[in-house]
Amino acid sequence: MKLAKPAVNDRGVVLFGTGAELTEDIIARLSKAGVKRMTVEGHPVNTDGQEKDLGQEIAELHDRFRSVEKDPLMRKIRGFFVERLKERAKEA
Amino acid sequence: MTVEKENFRKRVEALINVPTLEGVLEKIKPLMDSSNAGVEDIATIISSDQVLSAKILRVVNSVFYGFPGRISSLRHALIILGFDAVKGLILSTSVFDAMLAGGFYGLWEHSMGCAVTAGIIARKTRDPNPEEISIAALLHDIGKVIIKTELPEESSRIDQAVKENQISTYDAEREILGFDHTTVGEWLCQGWNLPDKLADPIAFHHKPDLSQFAQRPTAIAHVANVFVRAIGFGFGGDNLVPQINSAAWEILDMSDSLVKEIVKEMDGKLEDAEDFLAANGIQM
């Protein structure tokens, strides 16, 4: 298991860089040093069903734009965010 | 029934020195207002309060997450960011405290998201002061914090009106209070003597065309607020994306491809900001 992002403590100090291999011992030490969250490479682990699918994310995005959806500029901007959601889904 | 505006204004002005910073603020304020004050003078005074120093650096490193080399000392922050920005930062540390103490995590996330996004827009549009614009965006909703903490009963009614009538917080505030958070933010800025480049984005982020002295920073804070609400990061009090002001959009003059780049960069940087918030015990 490798770090996908640097491990930082609660003061923002980088303790372990991207790509570092994590072992149980290292995780315990980082946790002791104030690191409360680590991002690892690969697809997210079990999120208790909280991970949203693309369709749901797009539907929620449309809902947030509901009061401005008739405006051409706002529709265009919404399109950029939809496009980004689709790209991110592909990247995953 | 609306809140008596002038009375509330006096209450807000009286709040200015309240947060845990009285001693340091009293010493720094004259220095910051003086053109002769040096970085060393201000850094020495702020550094004498370790809690305040740590808080300022925490905000600096969260807003400028990924800043090359990271900002590790107050002296460094003052040199890089300038006095005005640091003045805004001192204010932001008390805002951060008030937001956490009041449990307004969603609003803090929204504010941080706006700061990060405003910085991206400023850099992409080659603005010379992206850090200052980030701090202005970080503070843009400071009036909401004051309303929540000072007028809890009215604040609950505002939240209720947002839910029941499907309106924005801004509209609900005007309906219930007779004024809104941008006005309250403006009072605070006046009390703090914040420069126009920080005060205008706070006072006019909903109506950027009214900014007279800082049109560009205000336009950036306005668009950043819209984009952060669009992406759904944090919670600014309602889940409605506001209309972009056409004059502000024209000031920024961004091509479609530039907007796409901004949206992509936002996506990555907000994820970093989320990690930072989690590292500080704030879960999204």
CSV table of C-alpha atoms in Angstrom, one decimal:
chain,number,residue,atom,x,y,z
A,1,MET,CA,0.0,0.0,0.0
A,2,LYS,CA,1.5,3.3,-1.1
A,3,LEU,CA,0.7,6.9,-0.2
A,4,ALA,CA,-1.1,8.7,-3.1
A,5,LYS,CA,-0.6,12.1,-1.2
A,6,PRO,CA,1.9,13.2,1.4
A,7,ALA,CA,1.0,12.4,5.0
A,8,VAL,CA,0.8,15.6,6.9
A,9,ASN,CA,0.4,16.2,10.7
A,10,ASP,CA,-2.1,18.6,12.2
A,11,ARG,CA,0.3,21.5,11.7
A,12,GLY,CA,0.6,20.8,8.0
A,13,VAL,CA,4.2,19.4,8.2
A,14,VAL,CA,4.8,16.7,5.6
A,15,LEU,CA,6.0,13.5,7.4
A,16,PHE,CA,6.0,11.0,4.5
A,17,GLY,CA,6.0,11.8,0.8
A,18,THR,CA,3.8,10.6,-2.0
A,19,GLY,CA,4.7,7.1,-3.1
A,20,ALA,CA,6.1,6.0,0.3
A,21,GLU,CA,5.3,2.3,1.1
A,22,LEU,CA,3.1,2.0,4.2
A,23,THR,CA,3.4,-0.8,6.7
A,24,GLU,CA,1.4,-1.3,9.9
A,25,ASP,CA,4.3,-0.1,11.9
A,26,ILE,CA,4.6,3.1,9.8
A,27,ILE,CA,0.9,3.8,10.0
A,28,ALA,CA,1.0,3.4,13.8
A,29,ARG,CA,3.9,5.8,14.0
A,30,LEU,CA,2.3,8.4,11.7
A,31,SER,CA,-0.9,8.2,13.7
A,32,LYS,CA,1.1,8.8,16.9
A,33,ALA,CA,2.7,11.8,15.2
A,34,GLY,CA,-0.6,13.5,14.6
A,35,VAL,CA,-1.5,12.3,11.1
A,36,LYS,CA,-5.3,11.8,11.1
A,37,ARG,CA,-5.8,10.9,7.5
A,38,MET,CA,-3.9,9.2,4.7
A,39,THR,CA,-4.7,8.8,1.0
A,40,VAL,CA,-3.4,5.6,-0.6
A,41,GLU,CA,-3.1,4.6,-4.2
A,42,GLY,CA,-5.8,2.6,-5.9
A,43,HIS,CA,-9.6,2.7,-5.8
A,44,PRO,CA,-11.1,3.8,-2.5
A,45,VAL,CA,-11.7,1.1,0.0
A,46,ASN,CA,-15.1,0.3,1.5
A,47,THR,CA,-17.0,3.5,2.1
A,48,ASP,CA,-20.1,1.9,3.6
A,49,GLY,CA,-22.0,2.5,0.5
A,50,GLN,CA,-21.5,6.3,0.8
A,51,GLU,CA,-19.6,6.6,-2.5
A,52,LYS,CA,-21.9,8.3,-5.0
A,53,ASP,CA,-22.1,7.0,-8.6
A,54,LEU,CA,-21.7,9.4,-11.6
A,55,GLY,CA,-25.4,9.6,-12.3
A,56,GLN,CA,-26.2,10.6,-8.7
A,57,GLU,CA,-23.4,13.2,-8.7
A,58,ILE,CA,-24.7,14.7,-12.0
A,59,ALA,CA,-28.3,14.8,-10.7
A,60,GLU,CA,-27.2,16.6,-7.5
A,61,LEU,CA,-25.2,19.1,-9.6
A,62,HIS,CA,-28.3,19.8,-11.7
A,63,ASP,CA,-30.3,20.3,-8.5
A,64,ARG,CA,-27.9,22.9,-7.2
A,65,PHE,CA,-28.3,24.8,-10.5
A,66,ARG,CA,-32.1,24.7,-10.4
A,67,SER,CA,-32.7,28.4,-9.8
A,68,VAL,CA,-30.4,29.5,-12.6
A,69,GLU,CA,-30.9,26.8,-15.2
A,70,LYS,CA,-32.6,29.1,-17.7
A,71,ASP,CA,-29.6,31.4,-18.0
A,72,PRO,CA,-27.4,30.4,-20.9
A,73,LEU,CA,-24.1,31.3,-19.1
A,74,MET,CA,-25.1,29.3,-16.1
A,75,ARG,CA,-26.0,26.3,-18.3
A,76,LYS,CA,-22.6,26.5,-20.0
A,77,ILE,CA,-20.9,26.6,-16.6
A,78,ARG,CA,-22.9,23.7,-15.4
A,79,GLY,CA,-21.7,21.8,-18.5
A,80,PHE,CA,-18.1,22.4,-17.5
A,81,PHE,CA,-18.7,20.8,-14.1
A,82,VAL,CA,-20.6,17.9,-15.6
A,83,GLU,CA,-17.7,17.3,-18.0
A,84,ARG,CA,-15.3,17.3,-15.1
A,85,LEU,CA,-17.4,14.8,-13.2
A,86,LYS,CA,-17.3,12.5,-16.3
A,87,GLU,CA,-13.6,12.9,-16.7
A,88,ARG,CA,-13.0,12.1,-13.0
A,89,ALA,CA,-15.2,9.0,-13.3
A,90,LYS,CA,-13.0,7.8,-16.3
A,91,GLU,CA,-9.8,8.5,-14.4
A,92,ALA,CA,-11.0,6.3,-11.5
B,1,MET,CA,-40.1,41.6,12.9
B,2,THR,CA,-36.8,42.8,11.7
B,3,VAL,CA,-33.7,43.5,13.8
B,4,GLU,CA,-33.0,47.1,14.6
B,5,LYS,CA,-30.2,47.7,12.2
B,6,GLU,CA,-28.3,50.6,13.9
B,7,ASN,CA,-28.4,48.8,17.3
B,8,PHE,CA,-27.0,45.6,15.7
B,9,ARG,CA,-24.3,47.6,13.9
B,10,LYS,CA,-23.1,49.0,17.2
B,11,ARG,CA,-23.1,45.4,18.6
B,12,VAL,CA,-21.0,44.2,15.7
B,13,GLU,CA,-18.6,47.1,16.1
B,14,ALA,CA,-18.2,46.3,19.7
B,15,LEU,CA,-17.3,42.7,18.8
B,16,ILE,CA,-14.2,43.7,17.0
B,17,ASN,CA,-11.8,43.2,19.8
B,18,VAL,CA,-13.6,40.4,21.5
B,19,PRO,CA,-12.0,37.2,20.2
B,20,THR,CA,-9.1,35.7,22.1
B,21,LEU,CA,-6.7,38.2,20.6
B,22,GLU,CA,-7.2,41.4,22.5
B,23,GLY,CA,-3.7,41.9,23.8
B,24,VAL,CA,-1.9,41.2,20.6
B,25,LEU,CA,-4.5,43.1,18.5
B,26,GLU,CA,-4.1,46.2,20.7
B,27,LYS,CA,-0.4,46.2,20.0
B,28,ILE,CA,-0.5,45.4,16.4
B,29,LYS,CA,-3.3,47.7,15.2
B,30,PRO,CA,-1.3,50.9,15.5
B,31,LEU,CA,1.7,49.3,14.0
B,32,MET,CA,-0.3,48.1,11.0
B,33,ASP,CA,-1.9,51.4,10.5
B,34,SER,CA,1.5,53.1,10.6
B,35,SER,CA,3.6,53.3,7.4
B,36,ASN,CA,6.8,53.1,9.5
B,37,ALA,CA,6.1,49.7,11.0
B,38,GLY,CA,8.5,47.0,9.8
B,39,VAL,CA,8.1,43.3,9.3
B,40,GLU,CA,10.3,42.6,12.3
B,41,ASP,CA,8.2,44.8,14.6
B,42,ILE,CA,5.0,43.0,13.7
B,43,ALA,CA,6.5,39.6,13.5
B,44,THR,CA,8.0,40.0,17.0
B,45,ILE,CA,4.7,41.0,18.5
B,46,ILE,CA,2.6,38.3,16.8
B,47,SER,CA,5.3,35.7,17.6
B,48,SER,CA,5.0,36.6,21.3
B,49,ASP,CA,1.7,34.9,21.2
B,50,GLN,CA,2.4,31.3,20.3
B,51,VAL,CA,-1.2,30.3,20.0
B,52,LEU,CA,-2.0,33.1,17.7
B,53,SER,CA,1.2,32.4,15.6
B,54,ALA,CA,0.2,28.7,15.3
B,55,LYS,CA,-3.3,29.6,14.3
B,56,ILE,CA,-2.1,32.1,11.6
B,57,LEU,CA,0.3,29.5,10.2
B,58,ARG,CA,-2.4,26.9,10.2
B,59,VAL,CA,-4.6,29.1,8.1
B,60,VAL,CA,-1.8,30.2,5.8
B,61,ASN,CA,-0.8,26.6,5.1
B,62,SER,CA,-4.4,25.5,4.7
B,63,VAL,CA,-5.3,28.2,2.2
B,64,PHE,CA,-2.0,28.0,0.4
B,65,TYR,CA,-1.7,24.2,0.7
B,66,GLY,CA,0.9,23.2,-1.8
B,67,PHE,CA,2.6,26.6,-1.5
B,68,PRO,CA,6.3,25.8,-2.5
B,69,GLY,CA,8.3,25.1,0.7
B,70,ARG,CA,5.4,25.9,2.9
B,71,ILE,CA,5.2,29.0,5.1
B,72,SER,CA,6.9,28.0,8.4
B,73,SER,CA,7.4,31.3,10.2
B,74,LEU,CA,5.4,34.5,10.7
B,75,ARG,CA,8.3,36.5,9.3
B,76,HIS,CA,8.1,34.5,6.1
B,77,ALA,CA,4.3,34.9,6.0
B,78,LEU,CA,4.6,38.7,6.4
B,79,ILE,CA,7.2,39.0,3.7
B,80,ILE,CA,5.4,36.9,1.2
B,81,LEU,CA,1.8,38.0,1.9
B,82,GLY,CA,2.3,41.6,3.0
B,83,PHE,CA,0.8,43.5,6.0
B,84,ASP,CA,-2.7,43.8,4.7
B,85,ALA,CA,-3.1,40.1,4.0
B,86,VAL,CA,-1.7,39.2,7.4
B,87,LYS,CA,-4.2,41.6,9.0
B,88,GLY,CA,-6.9,39.7,7.2
B,89,LEU,CA,-5.4,36.5,8.4
B,90,ILE,CA,-5.5,37.5,12.0
B,91,LEU,CA,-9.2,38.2,11.5
B,92,SER,CA,-9.6,34.9,9.8
B,93,THR,CA,-8.1,33.0,12.8
B,94,SER,CA,-10.8,34.4,15.0
B,95,VAL,CA,-13.4,33.5,12.4
B,96,PHE,CA,-11.9,30.0,12.3
B,97,ASP,CA,-12.3,29.7,16.1
B,98,ALA,CA,-15.8,31.0,16.0
B,99,MET,CA,-16.8,28.6,13.2
B,100,LEU,CA,-15.4,25.6,15.0
B,101,ALA,CA,-16.8,26.7,18.4
B,102,GLY,CA,-20.2,27.1,16.9
B,103,GLY,CA,-20.0,23.9,14.9
B,104,PHE,CA,-20.3,25.7,11.6
B,105,TYR,CA,-18.0,23.2,9.8
B,106,GLY,CA,-19.9,23.4,6.5
B,107,LEU,CA,-19.4,27.2,6.4
B,108,TRP,CA,-15.7,26.8,7.2
B,109,GLU,CA,-15.3,24.3,4.4
B,110,HIS,CA,-17.2,26.6,2.0
B,111,SER,CA,-14.9,29.5,3.0
B,112,MET,CA,-11.8,27.5,2.5
B,113,GLY,CA,-13.1,26.2,-0.8
B,114,CYS,CA,-13.7,29.8,-1.9
B,115,ALA,CA,-10.2,30.8,-0.8
B,116,VAL,CA,-8.6,28.0,-2.7
B,117,THR,CA,-10.7,28.6,-5.8
B,118,ALA,CA,-10.2,32.4,-5.8
B,119,GLY,CA,-6.4,31.7,-5.7
B,120,ILE,CA,-6.7,29.4,-8.7
B,121,ILE,CA,-8.8,32.0,-10.7
B,122,ALA,CA,-6.4,34.8,-9.7
B,123,ARG,CA,-3.4,32.9,-10.8
B,124,LYS,CA,-5.0,31.6,-14.0
B,125,THR,CA,-6.0,35.1,-15.0
B,126,ARG,CA,-2.6,36.4,-14.1
B,127,ASP,CA,-3.6,38.6,-11.2
B,128,PRO,CA,-0.6,40.1,-9.4
B,129,ASN,CA,-2.0,39.4,-5.8
B,130,PRO,CA,-3.5,35.9,-5.7
B,131,GLU,CA,-2.7,35.4,-2.0
B,132,GLU,CA,-4.6,38.6,-1.0
B,133,ILE,CA,-7.6,37.6,-3.1
B,134,SER,CA,-7.6,34.1,-1.4
B,135,ILE,CA,-7.7,35.7,2.0
B,136,ALA,CA,-10.6,38.1,0.9
B,137,ALA,CA,-12.4,35.0,-0.3
B,138,LEU,CA,-11.7,33.1,2.9
B,139,LEU,CA,-13.4,36.0,4.8
B,140,HIS,CA,-16.2,36.7,2.4
B,141,ASP,CA,-18.9,35.2,4.6
B,142,ILE,CA,-17.7,36.5,7.9
B,143,GLY,CA,-21.0,38.3,8.3
B,144,LYS,CA,-22.8,34.9,8.4
B,145,VAL,CA,-20.6,33.9,11.3
B,146,ILE,CA,-21.5,37.1,13.2
B,147,ILE,CA,-25.3,36.6,12.5
B,148,LYS,CA,-25.1,32.9,13.6
B,149,THR,CA,-23.3,33.8,16.9
B,150,GLU,CA,-24.9,37.1,17.8
B,151,LEU,CA,-28.5,36.5,16.5
B,152,PRO,CA,-29.1,32.7,17.1
B,153,GLU,CA,-32.8,33.0,17.2
B,154,GLU,CA,-33.0,34.9,13.9
B,155,SER,CA,-30.4,32.6,12.5
B,156,SER,CA,-32.7,29.6,13.1
B,157,ARG,CA,-35.5,31.4,11.4
B,158,ILE,CA,-33.2,32.2,8.4
B,159,ASP,CA,-32.3,28.5,8.2
B,160,GLN,CA,-36.0,27.5,8.4
B,161,ALA,CA,-36.9,30.0,5.6
B,162,VAL,CA,-34.2,28.6,3.4
B,163,LYS,CA,-35.6,25.1,3.8
B,164,GLU,CA,-39.3,25.9,3.6
B,165,ASN,CA,-39.2,28.5,0.9
B,166,GLN,CA,-36.3,27.1,-1.1
B,167,ILE,CA,-34.6,30.5,-1.2
B,168,SER,CA,-31.0,31.5,-0.7
B,169,THR,CA,-29.6,32.5,2.7
B,170,TYR,CA,-28.9,35.9,1.3
B,171,ASP,CA,-32.7,36.4,0.4
B,172,ALA,CA,-33.8,34.8,3.7
B,173,GLU,CA,-31.5,37.2,5.7
B,174,ARG,CA,-33.0,40.2,3.9
B,175,GLU,CA,-36.5,38.9,4.6
B,176,ILE,CA,-36.0,38.2,8.3
B,177,LEU,CA,-33.4,40.7,9.3
B,178,GLY,CA,-34.0,43.5,6.9
B,179,PHE,CA,-30.3,43.3,5.9
B,180,ASP,CA,-27.8,40.6,5.0
B,181,HIS,CA,-24.4,39.1,5.8
B,182,THR,CA,-22.6,41.3,3.3
B,183,THR,CA,-23.6,44.4,5.2
B,184,VAL,CA,-22.6,42.9,8.5
B,185,GLY,CA,-19.2,42.0,7.0
B,186,GLU,CA,-18.8,45.5,5.7
B,187,TRP,CA,-19.3,46.9,9.3
B,188,LEU,CA,-16.7,44.5,10.6
B,189,CYS,CA,-14.3,45.6,7.8
B,190,GLN,CA,-14.8,49.3,8.6
B,191,GLY,CA,-14.1,48.6,12.3
B,192,TRP,CA,-10.9,46.8,11.4
B,193,ASN,CA,-9.9,49.4,8.8
B,194,LEU,CA,-9.4,46.6,6.3
B,195,PRO,CA,-8.2,47.8,2.9
B,196,ASP,CA,-10.6,48.0,0.0
B,197,LYS,CA,-9.1,45.0,-1.7
B,198,LEU,CA,-10.2,42.9,1.3
B,199,ALA,CA,-13.3,44.8,2.3
B,200,ASP,CA,-14.9,45.1,-1.2
B,201,PRO,CA,-15.1,41.3,-1.8
B,202,ILE,CA,-16.7,40.9,1.6
B,203,ALA,CA,-19.2,43.7,1.1
B,204,PHE,CA,-20.0,43.1,-2.6
B,205,HIS,CA,-19.5,39.4,-3.4
B,206,HIS,CA,-23.2,39.1,-4.1
B,207,LYS,CA,-23.3,42.4,-6.1
B,208,PRO,CA,-19.8,42.7,-7.5
B,209,ASP,CA,-20.8,45.5,-9.9
B,210,LEU,CA,-21.2,47.8,-6.8
B,211,SER,CA,-17.5,47.5,-6.0
B,212,GLN,CA,-15.7,50.8,-6.7
B,213,PHE,CA,-12.2,50.3,-5.4
B,214,ALA,CA,-11.5,46.6,-5.9
B,215,GLN,CA,-13.5,45.4,-8.9
B,216,ARG,CA,-11.2,42.6,-9.9
B,217,PRO,CA,-10.7,40.9,-6.4
B,218,THR,CA,-14.5,41.3,-5.9
B,219,ALA,CA,-15.3,39.7,-9.3
B,220,ILE,CA,-12.9,36.8,-8.4
B,221,ALA,CA,-14.5,36.2,-5.0
B,222,HIS,CA,-18.0,36.4,-6.6
B,223,VAL,CA,-17.1,33.8,-9.3
B,224,ALA,CA,-15.2,31.6,-6.7
B,225,ASN,CA,-18.4,31.5,-4.5
B,226,VAL,CA,-20.5,30.4,-7.5
B,227,PHE,CA,-18.0,27.7,-8.6
B,228,VAL,CA,-17.6,26.3,-5.0
B,229,ARG,CA,-21.3,26.1,-4.7
B,230,ALA,CA,-21.5,24.4,-8.1
B,231,ILE,CA,-19.0,21.7,-7.1
B,232,GLY,CA,-20.9,21.2,-3.8
B,233,PHE,CA,-17.9,21.7,-1.5
B,234,GLY,CA,-18.9,22.7,2.1
B,235,PHE,CA,-22.2,24.4,2.9
B,236,GLY,CA,-22.7,28.1,2.6
B,237,GLY,CA,-26.2,28.0,4.2
B,238,ASP,CA,-28.2,26.7,1.2
B,239,ASN,CA,-27.5,24.5,-1.8
B,240,LEU,CA,-28.4,26.9,-4.5
B,241,VAL,CA,-25.8,28.1,-7.1
B,242,PRO,CA,-26.3,31.8,-7.5
B,243,GLN,CA,-26.4,33.7,-10.8
B,244,ILE,CA,-23.1,35.0,-12.1
B,245,ASN,CA,-23.0,38.7,-12.5
B,246,SER,CA,-22.3,39.5,-16.1
B,247,ALA,CA,-20.2,42.6,-15.4
B,248,ALA,CA,-17.9,40.5,-13.1
B,249,TRP,CA,-17.7,37.7,-15.7
B,250,GLU,CA,-16.6,40.3,-18.3
B,251,ILE,CA,-14.0,41.7,-16.0
B,252,LEU,CA,-12.3,38.3,-15.8
B,253,ASP,CA,-12.7,37.7,-19.5
B,254,MET,CA,-12.0,33.9,-19.2
B,255,SER,CA,-12.1,31.7,-22.3
B,256,ASP,CA,-14.0,28.4,-22.1
B,257,SER,CA,-10.7,26.4,-22.1
B,258,LEU,CA,-9.4,28.5,-19.2
B,259,VAL,CA,-12.7,27.9,-17.2
B,260,LYS,CA,-12.3,24.1,-17.8
B,261,GLU,CA,-8.7,24.3,-16.5
B,262,ILE,CA,-9.9,26.1,-13.4
B,263,VAL,CA,-12.6,23.5,-12.8
B,264,LYS,CA,-10.1,20.7,-13.2
B,265,GLU,CA,-7.6,22.3,-10.8
B,266,MET,CA,-10.3,23.1,-8.3
B,267,ASP,CA,-11.3,19.4,-8.2
B,268,GLY,CA,-7.8,18.4,-7.2
B,269,LYS,CA,-7.0,21.2,-4.8
B,270,LEU,CA,-10.3,20.9,-3.0
B,271,GLU,CA,-9.6,17.3,-2.4
B,272,ASP,CA,-6.3,18.4,-0.8
B,273,ALA,CA,-8.2,21.0,1.3
B,274,GLU,CA,-10.6,18.2,2.4
B,275,ASP,CA,-7.6,16.2,3.5
B,276,PHE,CA,-6.3,19.2,5.5
B,277,LEU,CA,-9.6,19.6,7.2
B,278,ALA,CA,-9.7,16.0,8.1
B,279,ALA,CA,-6.2,16.2,9.4
B,280,ASN,CA,-7.5,19.0,11.7
B,281,GLY,CA,-10.4,16.8,12.9
B,282,ILE,CA,-13.1,18.3,10.6
B,283,GLN,CA,-14.9,15.6,8.7
B,284,MET,CA,-16.8,16.6,5.5
